[in-house]
C-alpha cells in the first residue's frame, strides 16, 4: 500500500474526527426518521419506473439480450456481472454503455452517459438483477485483467493539489474514521456496487456509481475522470470487485 505524502496525511487528519464519536453524530434524529421512511418509499423507484418506459420506447429486452449474446431468461444473472467484456463492443463496458449500444442497434438516438434518461434506464436495467449477487469476474479474460489493474492504479493514484486518491479515504487504516461527521465506509462491506444506482438524501437525486465517483473527485479537488473513459470503467471494475458476492438491491438509499 502506498503511503500518503506528509501534506496529504495532514489534510486527512485535519478533516477526520475521532472514529469513537457517537454514531448519532453522523445523522440527526430527523434524518434517521426520513431515512427509515425512504427505505419503504424510495424516491428512486419513480426513476426506475420512468427508466422502464424510456427503455421500452427504445428497444425490447429480447433485442437487448440478443445484442449481448445471452438469452432473455439469463439476463438478470448476466447483468450482475457488469462491468464486463462484451463481444459486440469488443471491450470491457459498463451497463450504461450497453444501453448506448442498444440504442444504436435499434437505430435510435444514443443517450449521453451524463443524461437523466441514461440514469433512469441504467437504474431500470440494473434493477432486473435484484436479488442476484454481484458476479464480476476480473480474471475472465485478458481485457478484464487489464481493466482491473488500471482500476487499481486509478484508485491509488494521488492527484491534485492535495495529493489525495480514492485510497486516501478508503484504505483499511482509514475506514471507520470520520470525514465531515460521516464514517468513511468499507466499499466492500457496504456493497458499493450492489446498491448503486442509489438515491442520495443530501443531493435529493438518484445517482449512478460512476457519477458518485466524480462527486468524490470534486470534493477532493481532483480533475473529474470522464464518464465512459477507460480509467472510469477500470475504476468501476476495481470497486465492483470489492463487493463480489454481495446481493444487488436497486435502488439503494444513501445519506
PDB file of C-alpha atoms in Angstrom:
ATOM      1  CA  UNK A   1       0.000   0.000   0.000  1.00  0.00           C
ATOM      2  CA  UNK A   2       1.359   3.418  -0.928  1.00  0.00           C
ATOM      3  CA  UNK A   3       1.776   5.839   1.936  1.00  0.00           C
ATOM      4  CA  UNK A   4       0.329   9.326   1.845  1.00  0.00           C
ATOM      5  CA  UNK A   5       2.660  12.267   1.488  1.00  0.00           C
ATOM      6  CA  UNK A   6       3.066  14.261   4.693  1.00  0.00           C
ATOM      7  CA  UNK A   7       0.921  17.128   3.357  1.00  0.00           C
ATOM      8  CA  UNK A   8      -1.862  14.786   2.253  1.00  0.00           C
ATOM      9  CA  UNK A   9      -1.780  12.959   5.566  1.00  0.00           C
ATOM     10  CA  UNK A  10      -2.068  16.244   7.483  1.00  0.00           C
ATOM     11  CA  UNK A  11      -5.053  17.266   5.370  1.00  0.00           C
ATOM     12  CA  UNK A  12      -6.774  13.943   6.028  1.00  0.00           C
ATOM     13  CA  UNK A  13      -6.097  14.166   9.739  1.00  0.00           C
ATOM     14  CA  UNK A  14      -7.477  17.675   9.812  1.00  0.00           C
ATOM     15  CA  UNK A  15     -10.672  16.530   8.136  1.00  0.00           C
ATOM     16  CA  UNK A  16     -11.138  13.296  10.081  1.00  0.00           C
ATOM     17  CA  UNK A  17     -12.683  13.237  13.534  1.00  0.00           C
ATOM     18  CA  UNK A  18     -12.409  10.566  16.208  1.00  0.00           C
ATOM     19  CA  UNK A  19     -13.904   7.281  14.990  1.00  0.00           C
ATOM     20  CA  UNK A  20     -15.126   6.618  18.536  1.00  0.00           C
ATOM     21  CA  UNK A  21     -17.540   9.566  18.414  1.00  0.00           C
ATOM     22  CA  UNK A  22     -21.158   8.598  18.998  1.00  0.00           C
ATOM     23  CA  UNK A  23     -22.977   7.238  15.943  1.00  0.00           C
ATOM     24  CA  UNK A  24     -25.756   9.788  16.361  1.00  0.00           C
ATOM     25  CA  UNK A  25     -23.325  12.491  15.216  1.00  0.00           C
ATOM     26  CA  UNK A  26     -23.404  11.078  11.698  1.00  0.00           C
ATOM     27  CA  UNK A  27     -27.158  11.503  11.255  1.00  0.00           C
ATOM     28  CA  UNK A  28     -29.691  13.641  13.109  1.00  0.00           C
ATOM     29  CA  UNK A  29     -32.867  12.135  14.549  1.00  0.00           C
ATOM     30  CA  UNK A  30     -34.841  13.891  11.816  1.00  0.00           C
ATOM     31  CA  UNK A  31     -32.575  12.413   9.145  1.00  0.00           C
ATOM     32  CA  UNK A  32     -32.888   8.970  10.724  1.00  0.00           C
ATOM     33  CA  UNK A  33     -36.676   9.215  10.594  1.00  0.00           C
ATOM     34  CA  UNK A  34     -36.541  10.375   6.977  1.00  0.00           C
ATOM     35  CA  UNK A  35     -34.138   7.543   6.120  1.00  0.00           C
ATOM     36  CA  UNK A  36     -36.484   4.959   7.645  1.00  0.00           C
ATOM     37  CA  UNK A  37     -39.389   6.384   5.637  1.00  0.00           C
ATOM     38  CA  UNK A  38     -37.388   6.365   2.414  1.00  0.00           C
ATOM     39  CA  UNK A  39     -36.398   2.759   2.937  1.00  0.00           C
ATOM     40  CA  UNK A  40     -40.081   1.958   2.457  1.00  0.00           C
ATOM     41  CA  UNK A  41     -40.742   4.587  -0.211  1.00  0.00           C
ATOM     42  CA  UNK A  42     -37.505   5.234  -2.077  1.00  0.00           C
ATOM     43  CA  UNK A  43     -37.918   8.256  -4.406  1.00  0.00           C
ATOM     44  CA  UNK A  44     -35.646   6.499  -6.909  1.00  0.00           C
ATOM     45  CA  UNK A  45     -38.398   3.957  -7.561  1.00  0.00           C
ATOM     46  CA  UNK A  46     -40.024   6.618  -9.746  1.00  0.00           C
ATOM     47  CA  UNK A  47     -36.816   6.942 -11.768  1.00  0.00           C
ATOM     48  CA  UNK A  48     -36.772   3.181 -12.305  1.00  0.00           C
ATOM     49  CA  UNK A  49     -40.396   3.245 -13.482  1.00  0.00           C
ATOM     50  CA  UNK A  50     -39.592   6.072 -15.913  1.00  0.00           C
ATOM     51  CA  UNK A  51     -36.472   4.217 -16.990  1.00  0.00           C
ATOM     52  CA  UNK A  52     -38.562   1.178 -17.891  1.00  0.00           C
ATOM     53  CA  UNK A  53     -40.775   3.329 -20.112  1.00  0.00           C
ATOM     54  CA  UNK A  54     -37.779   5.010 -21.755  1.00  0.00           C
ATOM     55  CA  UNK A  55     -36.064   1.693 -22.356  1.00  0.00           C
ATOM     56  CA  UNK A  56     -39.248   0.159 -23.770  1.00  0.00           C
ATOM     57  CA  UNK A  57     -39.596   3.062 -26.177  1.00  0.00           C
ATOM     58  CA  UNK A  58     -36.075   2.450 -27.415  1.00  0.00           C
ATOM     59  CA  UNK A  59     -35.789  -1.338 -27.621  1.00  0.00           C
ATOM     60  CA  UNK A  60     -37.034  -4.604 -26.104  1.00  0.00           C
ATOM     61  CA  UNK A  61     -35.419  -6.855 -23.524  1.00  0.00           C
ATOM     62  CA  UNK A  62     -35.365  -9.591 -26.144  1.00  0.00           C
ATOM     63  CA  UNK A  63     -33.434  -7.424 -28.614  1.00  0.00           C
ATOM     64  CA  UNK A  64     -31.160  -6.176 -25.832  1.00  0.00           C
ATOM     65  CA  UNK A  65     -30.400  -9.750 -24.744  1.00  0.00           C
ATOM     66  CA  UNK A  66     -29.627 -10.841 -28.303  1.00  0.00           C
ATOM     67  CA  UNK A  67     -27.261  -7.896 -28.741  1.00  0.00           C
ATOM     68  CA  UNK A  68     -25.424  -9.004 -25.603  1.00  0.00           C
ATOM     69  CA  UNK A  69     -25.369 -12.605 -26.776  1.00  0.00           C
ATOM     70  CA  UNK A  70     -27.466 -14.089 -23.968  1.00  0.00           C
ATOM     71  CA  UNK A  71     -30.971 -15.496 -23.587  1.00  0.00           C
ATOM     72  CA  UNK A  72     -33.531 -13.150 -22.061  1.00  0.00           C
ATOM     73  CA  UNK A  73     -34.126 -15.538 -19.148  1.00  0.00           C
ATOM     74  CA  UNK A  74     -30.417 -15.310 -18.302  1.00  0.00           C
ATOM     75  CA  UNK A  75     -30.293 -11.519 -18.495  1.00  0.00           C
ATOM     76  CA  UNK A  76     -30.538 -10.840 -14.706  1.00  0.00           C
ATOM     77  CA  UNK A  77     -27.547 -13.062 -13.943  1.00  0.00           C
ATOM     78  CA  UNK A  78     -25.614 -11.548 -16.839  1.00  0.00           C
ATOM     79  CA  UNK A  79     -26.325  -8.013 -15.629  1.00  0.00           C
ATOM     80  CA  UNK A  80     -24.965  -8.954 -12.199  1.00  0.00           C
ATOM     81  CA  UNK A  81     -21.548  -9.453 -13.826  1.00  0.00           C
ATOM     82  CA  UNK A  82     -21.021  -5.879 -15.036  1.00  0.00           C
ATOM     83  CA  UNK A  83     -18.717  -4.214 -15.866  1.00  0.00           C
ATOM     84  CA  UNK A  84     -17.650  -6.990 -18.216  1.00  0.00           C
ATOM     85  CA  UNK A  85     -16.208  -7.722 -21.637  1.00  0.00           C
ATOM     86  CA  UNK A  86     -18.933  -7.679 -24.298  1.00  0.00           C
ATOM     87  CA  UNK A  87     -18.229  -9.237 -27.676  1.00  0.00           C
ATOM     88  CA  UNK A  88     -20.394  -6.726 -29.533  1.00  0.00           C
ATOM     89  CA  UNK A  89     -18.345  -3.857 -28.073  1.00  0.00           C
ATOM     90  CA  UNK A  90     -15.004  -5.660 -28.311  1.00  0.00           C
ATOM     91  CA  UNK A  91     -14.037  -4.173 -24.942  1.00  0.00           C
ATOM     92  CA  UNK A  92     -14.982  -4.021 -21.264  1.00  0.00           C
ATOM     93  CA  UNK A  93     -18.037  -1.805 -20.803  1.00  0.00           C
ATOM     94  CA  UNK A  94     -20.414  -0.619 -18.116  1.00  0.00           C
ATOM     95  CA  UNK A  95     -24.144  -1.264 -18.083  1.00  0.00           C
ATOM     96  CA  UNK A  96     -24.798   2.306 -19.252  1.00  0.00           C
ATOM     97  CA  UNK A  97     -22.568   1.796 -22.269  1.00  0.00           C
ATOM     98  CA  UNK A  98     -24.556  -1.297 -23.293  1.00  0.00           C
ATOM     99  CA  UNK A  99     -27.686   0.860 -23.283  1.00  0.00           C
ATOM    100  CA  UNK A 100     -25.945   3.211 -25.694  1.00  0.00           C
ATOM    101  CA  UNK A 101     -25.131   0.189 -27.840  1.00  0.00           C
ATOM    102  CA  UNK A 102     -28.765  -0.945 -27.736  1.00  0.00           C
ATOM    103  CA  UNK A 103     -29.951   2.487 -28.876  1.00  0.00           C
ATOM    104  CA  UNK A 104     -27.531   2.477 -31.802  1.00  0.00           C
ATOM    105  CA  UNK A 105     -28.527  -1.091 -32.670  1.00  0.00           C
ATOM    106  CA  UNK A 106     -32.185  -0.038 -32.757  1.00  0.00           C
ATOM    107  CA  UNK A 107     -31.452   2.998 -34.905  1.00  0.00           C
ATOM    108  CA  UNK A 108     -32.479   5.390 -32.128  1.00  0.00           C
ATOM    109  CA  UNK A 109     -30.749   8.494 -30.774  1.00  0.00           C
ATOM    110  CA  UNK A 110     -27.917   7.431 -28.464  1.00  0.00           C
ATOM    111  CA  UNK A 111     -28.401   8.893 -24.967  1.00  0.00           C
ATOM    112  CA  UNK A 112     -25.393  10.593 -23.404  1.00  0.00           C
ATOM    113  CA  UNK A 113     -23.853   8.978 -20.348  1.00  0.00           C
ATOM    114  CA  UNK A 114     -24.426  12.215 -18.402  1.00  0.00           C
ATOM    115  CA  UNK A 115     -28.140  12.440 -19.245  1.00  0.00           C
ATOM    116  CA  UNK A 116     -31.095  11.911 -16.927  1.00  0.00           C
ATOM    117  CA  UNK A 117     -32.523   9.464 -19.444  1.00  0.00           C
ATOM    118  CA  UNK A 118     -29.411   7.319 -19.183  1.00  0.00           C
ATOM    119  CA  UNK A 119     -29.517   7.403 -15.393  1.00  0.00           C
ATOM    120  CA  UNK A 120     -33.118   6.220 -15.328  1.00  0.00           C
ATOM    121  CA  UNK A 121     -32.635   3.485 -17.926  1.00  0.00           C
ATOM    122  CA  UNK A 122     -29.488   2.224 -16.207  1.00  0.00           C
ATOM    123  CA  UNK A 123     -31.323   2.108 -12.879  1.00  0.00           C
ATOM    124  CA  UNK A 124     -34.130   0.113 -14.507  1.00  0.00           C
ATOM    125  CA  UNK A 125     -31.828  -2.360 -16.241  1.00  0.00           C
ATOM    126  CA  UNK A 126     -29.700  -2.844 -13.107  1.00  0.00           C
ATOM    127  CA  UNK A 127     -32.874  -3.466 -11.074  1.00  0.00           C
ATOM    128  CA  UNK A 128     -33.573  -6.528 -13.248  1.00  0.00           C
ATOM    129  CA  UNK A 129     -30.730  -8.191 -11.332  1.00  0.00           C
ATOM    130  CA  UNK A 130     -32.222  -7.514  -7.888  1.00  0.00           C
ATOM    131  CA  UNK A 131     -31.710 -10.476  -5.602  1.00  0.00           C
ATOM    132  CA  UNK A 132     -28.748 -11.736  -7.625  1.00  0.00           C
ATOM    133  CA  UNK A 133     -25.218 -11.487  -6.266  1.00  0.00           C
ATOM    134  CA  UNK A 134     -22.565  -9.360  -7.924  1.00  0.00           C
ATOM    135  CA  UNK A 135     -20.603 -11.805 -10.027  1.00  0.00           C
ATOM    136  CA  UNK A 136     -17.951  -9.736 -11.786  1.00  0.00           C
ATOM    137  CA  UNK A 137     -15.073 -11.916 -12.962  1.00  0.00           C
ATOM    138  CA  UNK A 138     -11.868  -9.878 -13.179  1.00  0.00           C
ATOM    139  CA  UNK A 139      -9.932 -12.947 -14.365  1.00  0.00           C
ATOM    140  CA  UNK A 140     -12.361 -13.859 -17.137  1.00  0.00           C
ATOM    141  CA  UNK A 141     -10.073 -12.698 -19.943  1.00  0.00           C
ATOM    142  CA  UNK A 142      -7.084 -10.511 -20.733  1.00  0.00           C
ATOM    143  CA  UNK A 143      -9.261  -7.422 -21.126  1.00  0.00           C
ATOM    144  CA  UNK A 144     -10.791  -7.774 -17.658  1.00  0.00           C
ATOM    145  CA  UNK A 145      -7.389  -8.373 -16.084  1.00  0.00           C
ATOM    146  CA  UNK A 146      -6.099  -5.240 -17.786  1.00  0.00           C
ATOM    147  CA  UNK A 147      -9.050  -3.122 -16.602  1.00  0.00           C
ATOM    148  CA  UNK A 148      -8.753  -4.445 -13.056  1.00  0.00           C
ATOM    149  CA  UNK A 149      -5.092  -3.409 -12.994  1.00  0.00           C
ATOM    150  CA  UNK A 150      -5.938   0.007 -14.442  1.00  0.00           C
ATOM    151  CA  UNK A 151      -8.750   0.485 -11.921  1.00  0.00           C
ATOM    152  CA  UNK A 152      -6.438  -0.215  -9.002  1.00  0.00           C
ATOM    153  CA  UNK A 153      -3.928   2.275 -10.377  1.00  0.00           C
ATOM    154  CA  UNK A 154      -6.640   4.933 -10.643  1.00  0.00           C
ATOM    155  CA  UNK A 155      -7.858   4.116  -7.118  1.00  0.00           C
ATOM    156  CA  UNK A 156      -4.395   4.504  -5.628  1.00  0.00           C
ATOM    157  CA  UNK A 157      -3.029   7.379  -7.733  1.00  0.00           C
ATOM    158  CA  UNK A 158      -2.563  10.622  -5.791  1.00  0.00           C
ATOM    159  CA  UNK A 159      -3.666  13.630  -7.824  1.00  0.00           C
ATOM    160  CA  UNK A 160      -4.444  17.308  -7.467  1.00  0.00           C
ATOM    161  CA  UNK A 161      -3.032  19.969  -5.202  1.00  0.00           C
ATOM    162  CA  UNK A 162      -3.840  17.966  -2.079  1.00  0.00           C
ATOM    163  CA  UNK A 163      -2.169  14.813  -3.315  1.00  0.00           C
ATOM    164  CA  UNK A 164      -5.211  12.687  -2.479  1.00  0.00           C
ATOM    165  CA  UNK A 165      -6.523   9.477  -4.016  1.00  0.00           C
ATOM    166  CA  UNK A 166      -9.556   7.238  -3.588  1.00  0.00           C
ATOM    167  CA  UNK A 167      -7.343   5.137  -1.348  1.00  0.00           C
ATOM    168  CA  UNK A 168      -6.713   8.144   0.916  1.00  0.00           C
ATOM    169  CA  UNK A 169     -10.235   7.817   2.319  1.00  0.00           C
ATOM    170  CA  UNK A 170     -10.914   4.120   1.758  1.00  0.00           C
ATOM    171  CA  UNK A 171      -7.741   2.296   2.748  1.00  0.00           C
ATOM    172  CA  UNK A 172      -8.092  -0.253   5.587  1.00  0.00           C
ATOM    173  CA  UNK A 173      -6.306   2.019   8.082  1.00  0.00           C
ATOM    174  CA  UNK A 174      -8.707   4.929   7.390  1.00  0.00           C
ATOM    175  CA  UNK A 175     -12.051   3.101   7.209  1.00  0.00           C
ATOM    176  CA  UNK A 176     -14.305   3.948  10.155  1.00  0.00           C
ATOM    177  CA  UNK A 177     -12.820   7.363  10.846  1.00  0.00           C
ATOM    178  CA  UNK A 178     -14.943  10.390  10.091  1.00  0.00           C
ATOM    179  CA  UNK A 179     -14.926  12.938   7.326  1.00  0.00           C
ATOM    180  CA  UNK A 180     -17.428  15.795   7.665  1.00  0.00           C
ATOM    181  CA  UNK A 181     -19.029  13.883  10.547  1.00  0.00           C
ATOM    182  CA  UNK A 182     -19.590  10.792   8.372  1.00  0.00           C
ATOM    183  CA  UNK A 183     -17.808   7.452   8.932  1.00  0.00           C
ATOM    184  CA  UNK A 184     -15.675   6.527   5.931  1.00  0.00           C
ATOM    185  CA  UNK A 185     -17.076   3.261   4.556  1.00  0.00           C
ATOM    186  CA  UNK A 186     -15.546  -0.023   3.580  1.00  0.00           C
ATOM    187  CA  UNK A 187     -16.568  -0.161  -0.070  1.00  0.00           C
ATOM    188  CA  UNK A 188     -16.804  -3.949   0.028  1.00  0.00           C
ATOM    189  CA  UNK A 189     -18.815  -4.360   3.223  1.00  0.00           C
ATOM    190  CA  UNK A 190     -21.168  -1.551   2.194  1.00  0.00           C
ATOM    191  CA  UNK A 191     -21.919  -3.222  -1.138  1.00  0.00           C
ATOM    192  CA  UNK A 192     -20.839  -0.187  -3.142  1.00  0.00           C
ATOM    193  CA  UNK A 193     -21.651  -1.765  -6.491  1.00  0.00           C
ATOM    194  CA  UNK A 194     -24.697  -3.741  -5.401  1.00  0.00           C
ATOM    195  CA  UNK A 195     -26.602  -0.726  -4.080  1.00  0.00           C
ATOM    196  CA  UNK A 196     -25.942   1.780  -6.871  1.00  0.00           C
ATOM    197  CA  UNK A 197     -27.766   3.449  -8.607  1.00  0.00           C
ATOM    198  CA  UNK A 198     -28.988   4.960  -5.360  1.00  0.00           C
ATOM    199  CA  UNK A 199     -30.997   7.900  -4.074  1.00  0.00           C
ATOM    200  CA  UNK A 200     -28.764  10.390  -2.238  1.00  0.00           C
ATOM    201  CA  UNK A 201     -30.639  12.225   0.504  1.00  0.00           C
ATOM    202  CA  UNK A 202     -28.121  15.073   0.642  1.00  0.00           C
ATOM    203  CA  UNK A 203     -28.473  15.660  -3.115  1.00  0.00           C
ATOM    204  CA  UNK A 204     -32.190  14.830  -3.387  1.00  0.00           C
ATOM    205  CA  UNK A 205     -31.496  12.860  -6.533  1.00  0.00           C
ATOM    206  CA  UNK A 206     -30.715   9.436  -7.901  1.00  0.00           C
ATOM    207  CA  UNK A 207     -27.050   8.928  -8.749  1.00  0.00           C
ATOM    208  CA  UNK A 208     -25.081   6.340 -10.704  1.00  0.00           C
ATOM    209  CA  UNK A 209     -21.909   4.813  -9.274  1.00  0.00           C
ATOM    210  CA  UNK A 210     -19.578   6.495 -11.756  1.00  0.00           C
ATOM    211  CA  UNK A 211     -21.259   9.857 -11.128  1.00  0.00           C
ATOM    212  CA  UNK A 212     -20.679   9.279  -7.405  1.00  0.00           C
ATOM    213  CA  UNK A 213     -17.005   8.770  -8.192  1.00  0.00           C
ATOM    214  CA  UNK A 214     -16.992  12.166  -9.902  1.00  0.00           C
ATOM    215  CA  UNK A 215     -18.656  13.798  -6.890  1.00  0.00           C
ATOM    216  CA  UNK A 216     -15.890  12.423  -4.663  1.00  0.00           C
ATOM    217  CA  UNK A 217     -13.303  13.783  -7.077  1.00  0.00           C
ATOM    218  CA  UNK A 218     -14.958  17.195  -6.897  1.00  0.00           C
ATOM    219  CA  UNK A 219     -14.863  17.113  -3.103  1.00  0.00           C
ATOM    220  CA  UNK A 220     -11.164  16.232  -3.131  1.00  0.00           C
ATOM    221  CA  UNK A 221     -10.441  18.990  -5.685  1.00  0.00           C
ATOM    222  CA  UNK A 222      -9.390  16.431  -8.301  1.00  0.00           C
ATOM    223  CA  UNK A 223      -9.997  16.751 -12.018  1.00  0.00           C
ATOM    224  CA  UNK A 224     -13.007  14.580 -12.835  1.00  0.00           C
ATOM    225  CA  UNK A 225     -12.311  11.472 -14.868  1.00  0.00           C
ATOM    226  CA  UNK A 226     -14.733  11.447 -17.842  1.00  0.00           C
ATOM    227  CA  UNK A 227     -17.652   9.020 -17.820  1.00  0.00           C
ATOM    228  CA  UNK A 228     -17.078   6.119 -20.187  1.00  0.00           C
ATOM    229  CA  UNK A 229     -13.302   6.595 -20.300  1.00  0.00           C
ATOM    230  CA  UNK A 230     -11.031   3.580 -19.824  1.00  0.00           C
ATOM    231  CA  UNK A 231      -9.958   4.992 -16.476  1.00  0.00           C
ATOM    232  CA  UNK A 232     -13.528   5.397 -15.213  1.00  0.00           C
ATOM    233  CA  UNK A 233     -14.570   1.952 -16.439  1.00  0.00           C
ATOM    234  CA  UNK A 234     -11.466   0.479 -14.836  1.00  0.00           C
ATOM    235  CA  UNK A 235     -12.263   2.184 -11.538  1.00  0.00           C
ATOM    236  CA  UNK A 236     -15.780   0.734 -11.592  1.00  0.00           C
ATOM    237  CA  UNK A 237     -14.332  -2.720 -12.307  1.00  0.00           C
ATOM    238  CA  UNK A 238     -11.988  -2.407  -9.318  1.00  0.00           C
ATOM    239  CA  UNK A 239     -14.664  -1.140  -6.912  1.00  0.00           C
ATOM    240  CA  UNK A 240     -17.249  -3.667  -8.085  1.00  0.00           C
ATOM    241  CA  UNK A 241     -14.806  -6.497  -7.485  1.00  0.00           C
ATOM    242  CA  UNK A 242     -14.614  -5.430  -3.826  1.00  0.00           C
ATOM    243  CA  UNK A 243     -18.312  -6.233  -3.489  1.00  0.00           C
ATOM    244  CA  UNK A 244     -18.319  -9.510  -5.411  1.00  0.00           C
ATOM    245  CA  UNK A 245     -20.813 -11.944  -3.914  1.00  0.00           C
ATOM    246  CA  UNK A 246     -22.993  -9.307  -2.241  1.00  0.00           C
ATOM    247  CA  UNK A 247     -26.685  -9.070  -3.096  1.00  0.00           C
ATOM    248  CA  UNK A 248     -27.858  -6.473  -5.596  1.00  0.00           C
ATOM    249  CA  UNK A 249     -30.573  -4.187  -4.200  1.00  0.00           C
ATOM    250  CA  UNK A 250     -31.593  -1.395  -6.573  1.00  0.00           C
ATOM    251  CA  UNK A 251     -32.335   1.369  -5.899  1.00  0.00           C
ATOM    252  CA  UNK A 252     -30.057   1.921  -2.930  1.00  0.00           C
ATOM    253  CA  UNK A 253     -30.504   4.681  -0.384  1.00  0.00           C
ATOM    254  CA  UNK A 254     -27.581   6.819   0.745  1.00  0.00           C
ATOM    255  CA  UNK A 255     -27.345   9.762   3.061  1.00  0.00           C
TER     256      UNK A 255
END
